[in-house]
Amino acid sequence: MTRPTLTQATGPAHTRILGLGAARGENVVPNDDLVGPIDSSDEWIRQRTGIVTRTRAGSDTDVLDLAEKAGREAIANAGLTGADIDAVILSTVTYFHQTPSGAAILADRLGATPAAAFDISAACAGYCYGVGQADALVRSGNARHVLVIGAEKMSDFIDPTDRSISFLLGDGAGAVVIGPSDIPGIGPTIWGSDGGQSQAIRQTHSWLDVRDNGAGWPTLRQEGPSVFKWAVWQMAPVAQKALDAAGVTADQIDAFIPHQANMRIIDQMIKQLKLPESVVVGRDIADTGNTSAASIPLATERLIREGQVESGALALQIGFGAGLVYAAQVVVLP
């Protein structure tokens, strides 16, 4: 018997970001509100991180609420409705349920049912991971419009006495709709991981320890000096690879939008990449804090909202964090 040849899905040659949305925690938290438990000062936090305030959500707002708000805005700005969305990708490490996925619930809230929906756990690189997957889904023909959301309520996993990371973290969500394009709008994704350094940024203990050993609520920790060195010296080459893969040079991009981890890391990456002064740099961390998977789209939204970049601008974006994981690509801004 002759076996039939399968039909394989095919899609458009190119993709781009069609719309962008953002949601920040409703409460502005200044450094002075946090320094007591960590025996620190506003000056120390500003010098070490560049953070002046961070936004955090109230107890009656959860991570899906933030994601829904950002998703609705992205869909509207793309000129679409929920029914036009074929897949929903939610990147988060702060959704409390193993199953069902937060993305499936969001798809229903947004009127996107029966869109494919799944969560990804790639921490601060999660948004760029999602963009890479959405780009592939559209070009493969498996979806026409994909909603990618990076959303975190980091304040649910904070030990206020921890000096390593607690004062960095904020809450928020950023979303984009990715769809077909006549010209390339998303460059190749350069991504990877190094699980050998998994202890550098981690949850303090597992849920099994809570159940079996009576451990307290798990929170986040990091080895600050190790993370700083890794981000500065190993992520700039990844960003350069993304530029090379996209066929552009540092002086041809309009914006650099890195994960908002620490202002000193951002400054060092600018030096490593030899970015000219004409390149606008996302520095949303100063007012919003580190929002993990949400930080890059939130920083992008601020640059666009404040008129620092125009529609059609070329932006280099790179996320990096717990795993350790990383991902970068050059995109055309909506």
Short mmCIF file of C-alpha atoms in Angstrom, two decimals:
data_model
loop_
_atom_site.label_atom_id
_atom_site.label_comp_id
_atom_site.label_asym_id
_atom_site.label_seq_id
_atom_site.Cartn_x
_atom_site.Cartn_y
_atom_site.Cartn_z
CA MET A 1 0.00 0.00 0.00
CA THR A 2 1.27 3.44 -0.92
CA ARG A 3 1.31 5.73 2.09
CA PRO A 4 -0.30 9.13 1.55
CA THR A 5 1.83 12.25 1.67
CA LEU A 6 0.80 14.50 4.51
CA THR A 7 -0.22 18.07 3.91
CA GLN A 8 1.99 20.40 5.93
CA ALA A 9 0.85 23.77 7.22
CA THR A 10 2.43 26.78 5.56
CA GLY A 11 2.06 30.43 6.36
CA PRO A 12 3.29 33.90 5.40
CA ALA A 13 6.98 34.57 4.95
CA HIS A 14 7.09 37.45 7.42
CA THR A 15 5.57 38.60 10.71
CA ARG A 16 5.42 41.76 12.78
CA ILE A 17 4.01 43.21 15.98
CA LEU A 18 0.56 44.59 15.21
CA GLY A 19 -0.44 46.02 18.59
CA LEU A 20 0.90 46.59 22.10
CA GLY A 21 -0.76 46.80 25.52
CA ALA A 22 0.37 47.40 29.09
CA ALA A 23 -0.86 47.24 32.67
CA ARG A 24 1.04 48.27 35.78
CA GLY A 25 0.26 47.63 39.43
CA GLU A 26 -1.94 50.40 40.77
CA ASN A 27 0.20 51.21 43.81
CA VAL A 28 3.41 53.24 43.57
CA VAL A 29 5.89 52.06 46.21
CA PRO A 30 8.88 54.34 46.92
CA ASN A 31 12.20 53.06 48.24
CA ASP A 32 11.57 54.57 51.67
CA ASP A 33 8.66 52.17 52.19
CA LEU A 34 10.98 49.15 51.87
CA VAL A 35 14.28 50.10 53.47
CA GLY A 36 13.44 49.30 57.09
CA PRO A 37 13.24 45.47 56.90
CA ILE A 38 16.44 45.28 54.80
CA ASP A 39 18.35 47.84 56.90
CA SER A 40 19.08 49.97 53.84
CA SER A 41 18.36 53.42 52.42
CA ASP A 42 16.81 55.14 49.45
CA GLU A 43 20.30 56.25 48.36
CA TRP A 44 21.69 52.69 48.47
CA ILE A 45 18.85 51.30 46.34
CA ARG A 46 19.18 54.10 43.78
CA GLN A 47 22.94 53.65 43.49
CA ARG A 48 22.80 49.86 43.25
CA THR A 49 19.79 49.50 40.95
CA GLY A 50 18.57 52.85 39.61
CA ILE A 51 15.12 52.19 41.07
CA VAL A 52 13.25 55.13 42.59
CA THR A 53 9.78 53.56 42.82
CA ARG A 54 8.12 50.36 41.74
CA THR A 55 4.48 49.58 40.93
CA ARG A 56 2.70 46.83 42.83
CA ALA A 57 -0.83 45.51 42.62
CA GLY A 58 -3.28 45.34 45.50
CA SER A 59 -4.43 42.14 47.15
CA ASP A 60 -7.62 42.10 45.07
CA THR A 61 -5.69 42.11 41.78
CA ASP A 62 -4.09 38.89 40.55
CA VAL A 63 -1.69 38.18 37.71
CA LEU A 64 -4.48 37.22 35.31
CA ASP A 65 -6.22 40.55 35.94
CA LEU A 66 -3.05 42.36 34.90
CA ALA A 67 -2.63 40.07 31.88
CA GLU A 68 -6.23 40.56 30.77
CA LYS A 69 -5.94 44.34 30.84
CA ALA A 70 -2.73 44.33 28.80
CA GLY A 71 -4.12 41.74 26.39
CA ARG A 72 -7.31 43.70 25.71
CA GLU A 73 -5.29 46.81 24.98
CA ALA A 74 -2.94 44.97 22.61
CA ILE A 75 -5.84 43.42 20.69
CA ALA A 76 -7.63 46.78 20.39
CA ASN A 77 -4.46 48.56 19.27
CA ALA A 78 -3.98 45.89 16.59
CA GLY A 79 -7.45 46.73 15.27
CA LEU A 80 -8.70 43.24 16.08
CA THR A 81 -11.16 41.52 18.39
CA GLY A 82 -10.71 38.52 20.64
CA ALA A 83 -12.30 36.33 17.99
CA ASP A 84 -9.38 37.14 15.66
CA ILE A 85 -6.81 35.59 18.02
CA ASP A 86 -5.75 32.05 17.11
CA ALA A 87 -3.33 31.41 19.97
CA VAL A 88 -2.62 32.89 23.40
CA ILE A 89 0.81 32.54 24.99
CA LEU A 90 1.17 33.61 28.62
CA SER A 91 4.65 33.92 30.08
CA THR A 92 4.64 34.02 33.87
CA VAL A 93 6.24 32.50 36.94
CA THR A 94 3.71 33.96 39.38
CA TYR A 95 0.47 32.20 38.42
CA PHE A 96 -0.56 29.97 41.30
CA HIS A 97 -2.08 27.05 39.40
CA GLN A 98 -0.18 24.22 37.74
CA THR A 99 -3.30 23.53 35.69
CA PRO A 100 -5.39 24.65 33.93
CA SER A 101 -3.15 27.13 32.19
CA GLY A 102 -3.62 30.81 32.80
CA ALA A 103 -3.55 31.30 29.04
CA ALA A 104 -6.67 29.17 28.56
CA ILE A 105 -8.55 31.25 31.13
CA LEU A 106 -7.35 34.45 29.48
CA ALA A 107 -8.45 33.23 26.05
CA ASP A 108 -11.96 32.77 27.44
CA ARG A 109 -11.98 36.17 29.17
CA LEU A 110 -10.80 37.87 25.99
CA GLY A 111 -13.32 36.17 23.74
CA ALA A 112 -10.61 34.22 21.93
CA THR A 113 -12.08 30.72 22.48
CA PRO A 114 -11.30 28.27 20.86
CA ALA A 115 -7.79 29.71 20.41
CA ALA A 116 -4.86 27.47 21.31
CA ALA A 117 -3.53 28.54 24.71
CA PHE A 118 -0.52 27.66 26.82
CA ASP A 119 1.76 29.06 29.52
CA ILE A 120 5.54 29.23 29.36
CA SER A 121 7.95 29.51 32.28
CA ALA A 122 11.08 31.35 31.21
CA ALA A 123 11.15 34.04 33.91
CA CYS A 124 12.62 37.35 32.71
CA ALA A 125 13.29 35.94 29.23
CA GLY A 126 9.70 34.76 28.91
CA TYR A 127 8.40 37.61 26.75
CA CYS A 128 11.15 37.16 24.16
CA TYR A 129 10.57 33.39 24.27
CA GLY A 130 6.90 34.06 23.53
CA VAL A 131 7.69 36.42 20.65
CA GLY A 132 9.94 33.77 19.12
CA GLN A 133 7.23 31.11 19.40
CA ALA A 134 4.53 33.41 18.04
CA ASP A 135 6.69 34.33 15.06
CA ALA A 136 7.18 30.62 14.31
CA LEU A 137 3.47 29.80 14.74
CA VAL A 138 2.41 32.47 12.25
CA ARG A 139 5.08 31.67 9.66
CA SER A 140 4.32 27.96 9.91
CA GLY A 141 0.64 28.58 9.18
CA ASN A 142 -0.53 27.20 12.53
CA ALA A 143 -1.94 30.60 13.56
CA ARG A 144 -2.61 33.95 11.93
CA HIS A 145 -2.75 36.18 15.00
CA VAL A 146 -1.00 35.28 18.25
CA LEU A 147 -1.36 37.16 21.53
CA VAL A 148 1.81 37.09 23.65
CA ILE A 149 1.55 38.30 27.25
CA GLY A 150 4.29 38.66 29.83
CA ALA A 151 2.61 39.08 33.22
CA GLU A 152 3.87 38.93 36.78
CA LYS A 153 2.67 39.72 40.26
CA MET A 154 6.10 39.50 41.84
CA SER A 155 4.90 40.98 45.11
CA ASP A 156 3.23 37.64 45.92
CA PHE A 157 6.67 36.02 46.19
CA ILE A 158 8.62 38.60 48.18
CA ASP A 159 10.34 38.24 51.53
CA PRO A 160 10.52 41.88 52.65
CA THR A 161 13.63 41.13 54.74
CA ASP A 162 15.61 39.70 51.80
CA ARG A 163 18.35 42.06 50.59
CA SER A 164 19.09 40.12 47.41
CA ILE A 165 15.99 40.82 45.31
CA SER A 166 12.89 41.87 47.27
CA PHE A 167 13.34 45.62 46.78
CA LEU A 168 13.76 45.21 43.02
CA LEU A 169 10.42 43.68 42.19
CA GLY A 170 7.22 45.16 40.81
CA ASP A 171 3.94 43.96 39.28
CA GLY A 172 2.66 44.41 35.75
CA ALA A 173 1.85 42.94 32.36
CA GLY A 174 2.74 43.72 28.78
CA ALA A 175 1.21 42.19 25.66
CA VAL A 176 1.62 42.17 21.90
CA VAL A 177 -0.33 40.75 18.99
CA ILE A 178 1.87 39.18 16.32
CA GLY A 179 0.56 38.57 12.83
CA PRO A 180 1.49 38.39 9.14
CA SER A 181 3.48 41.13 7.44
CA ASP A 182 4.54 42.06 3.90
CA ILE A 183 8.07 42.76 5.12
CA PRO A 184 10.20 41.21 7.90
CA GLY A 185 9.19 42.66 11.27
CA ILE A 186 10.73 40.15 13.67
CA GLY A 187 14.32 39.00 13.34
CA PRO A 188 15.59 35.52 14.25
CA THR A 189 15.39 34.68 17.94
CA ILE A 190 18.70 33.90 19.64
CA TRP A 191 17.93 31.92 22.76
CA GLY A 192 19.36 29.38 25.15
CA SER A 193 19.82 28.25 28.73
CA ASP A 194 22.42 27.32 31.34
CA GLY A 195 20.81 25.11 33.96
CA GLY A 196 24.19 24.66 35.62
CA GLN A 197 23.61 28.09 37.14
CA SER A 198 20.04 27.40 38.23
CA GLN A 199 20.78 28.42 41.83
CA ALA A 200 21.72 31.98 40.85
CA ILE A 201 18.05 33.07 40.75
CA ARG A 202 15.63 30.69 42.39
CA GLN A 203 12.58 29.98 44.48
CA THR A 204 13.74 29.38 48.04
CA HIS A 205 12.13 25.94 48.34
CA SER A 206 9.59 23.73 46.60
CA TRP A 207 5.88 23.33 47.26
CA LEU A 208 6.68 19.81 48.49
CA ASP A 209 8.65 21.36 51.35
CA VAL A 210 5.59 23.41 52.24
CA ARG A 211 3.40 20.30 52.23
CA ASP A 212 5.74 17.75 53.79
CA ASN A 213 8.07 19.75 56.01
CA GLY A 214 5.95 22.69 57.10
CA ALA A 215 8.18 25.19 55.32
CA GLY A 216 6.89 28.72 55.00
CA TRP A 217 5.72 30.42 51.86
CA PRO A 218 8.45 30.20 49.17
CA THR A 219 9.95 33.45 47.96
CA LEU A 220 12.57 34.55 45.43
CA ARG A 221 16.31 34.86 45.99
CA GLN A 222 19.27 35.67 43.84
CA GLU A 223 23.04 35.69 44.04
CA GLY A 224 23.42 39.32 43.05
CA PRO A 225 27.13 39.49 42.15
CA SER A 226 26.98 36.27 40.09
CA VAL A 227 23.88 37.43 38.20
CA PHE A 228 25.42 40.84 37.55
CA LYS A 229 28.59 39.34 36.03
CA TRP A 230 26.63 36.84 33.94
CA ALA A 231 24.26 39.47 32.60
CA VAL A 232 26.99 41.98 31.76
CA TRP A 233 29.57 39.69 30.21
CA GLN A 234 27.49 36.92 28.64
CA MET A 235 24.29 38.67 27.55
CA ALA A 236 25.90 41.43 25.48
CA PRO A 237 27.31 38.78 23.07
CA VAL A 238 23.82 37.25 22.81
CA ALA A 239 22.41 40.66 21.93
CA GLN A 240 25.14 41.08 19.31
CA LYS A 241 24.22 37.71 17.80
CA ALA A 242 20.61 38.91 17.51
CA LEU A 243 21.80 42.01 15.64
CA ASP A 244 23.95 39.89 13.33
CA ALA A 245 21.15 37.39 12.69
CA ALA A 246 18.79 40.24 11.78
CA GLY A 247 21.37 41.72 9.40
CA VAL A 248 21.66 45.07 11.16
CA THR A 249 24.38 46.91 13.04
CA ALA A 250 24.28 48.76 16.34
CA ASP A 251 24.15 52.15 14.62
CA GLN A 252 21.13 51.10 12.55
CA ILE A 253 18.75 50.38 15.41
CA ASP A 254 16.59 53.05 17.00
CA ALA A 255 16.08 51.54 20.45
CA PHE A 256 17.63 49.09 22.88
CA ILE A 257 15.08 47.50 25.21
CA PRO A 258 16.69 45.04 27.62
CA HIS A 259 15.07 43.25 30.52
CA GLN A 260 14.68 45.80 33.30
CA ALA A 261 16.83 43.99 35.87
CA ASN A 262 19.16 46.70 37.08
CA MET A 263 20.18 50.08 35.67
CA ARG A 264 23.87 49.28 36.10
CA ILE A 265 23.48 46.11 34.02
CA ILE A 266 21.77 48.15 31.29
CA ASP A 267 24.57 50.72 31.29
CA GLN A 268 27.26 48.04 31.06
CA MET A 269 25.48 46.29 28.18
CA ILE A 270 25.34 49.59 26.28
CA LYS A 271 29.12 49.87 26.63
CA GLN A 272 29.71 46.26 25.60
CA LEU A 273 27.54 46.69 22.49
CA LYS A 274 29.10 50.07 21.70
CA LEU A 275 25.67 51.57 21.10
CA PRO A 276 25.76 55.14 19.74
CA GLU A 277 24.06 57.93 21.69
CA SER A 278 21.35 58.06 19.01
CA VAL A 279 19.95 54.74 20.28
CA VAL A 280 17.11 55.28 22.76
CA VAL A 281 17.36 52.98 25.77
CA GLY A 282 14.44 51.57 27.76
CA ARG A 283 14.80 52.53 31.43
CA ASP A 284 11.34 51.76 32.77
CA ILE A 285 12.91 50.10 35.81
CA ALA A 286 13.37 53.50 37.50
CA ASP A 287 9.61 53.87 38.05
CA THR A 288 8.17 50.37 37.59
CA GLY A 289 10.86 48.10 39.05
CA ASN A 290 11.79 44.64 37.81
CA THR A 291 8.62 42.96 36.54
CA SER A 292 10.30 39.83 35.12
CA ALA A 293 8.45 38.63 31.99
CA ALA A 294 6.52 41.91 31.76
CA SER A 295 9.50 44.24 31.82
CA ILE A 296 10.39 44.44 28.12
CA PRO A 297 6.88 45.13 26.78
CA LEU A 298 6.30 47.62 29.61
CA ALA A 299 9.53 49.44 28.76
CA THR A 300 8.53 49.38 25.08
CA GLU A 301 5.10 50.84 25.87
CA ARG A 302 6.69 53.69 27.82
CA LEU A 303 9.06 54.60 24.99
CA ILE A 304 6.18 54.70 22.51
CA ARG A 305 3.78 56.51 24.85
CA GLU A 306 6.35 59.19 25.68
CA GLY A 307 7.23 59.70 22.01
CA GLN A 308 10.84 58.58 22.41
CA VAL A 309 10.46 56.19 19.46
CA GLU A 310 8.15 56.16 16.46
CA SER A 311 6.06 53.47 14.84
CA GLY A 312 8.29 51.41 12.57
CA ALA A 313 11.41 51.92 14.67
CA LEU A 314 13.91 49.08 14.92
CA ALA A 315 14.43 47.81 18.46
CA LEU A 316 16.85 45.27 19.89
CA GLN A 317 15.25 43.45 22.83
CA ILE A 318 16.81 40.91 25.16
CA GLY A 319 15.48 39.07 28.20
CA PHE A 320 17.54 37.08 30.70
CA GLY A 321 16.95 35.58 34.11
CA ALA A 322 16.18 32.52 36.21
CA GLY A 323 17.09 29.24 34.63
CA LEU A 324 19.43 30.69 33.68
CA VAL A 325 17.68 31.44 30.39
CA TYR A 326 17.94 34.14 27.74
CA ALA A 327 16.42 35.23 24.43
CA ALA A 328 16.88 38.19 22.10
CA GLN A 329 15.59 39.46 18.76
CA VAL A 330 15.36 42.64 16.70
CA VAL A 331 11.79 43.80 16.07
CA VAL A 332 9.98 46.55 14.22
CA LEU A 333 7.86 48.45 16.74
CA PRO A 334 4.11 48.80 16.06
#
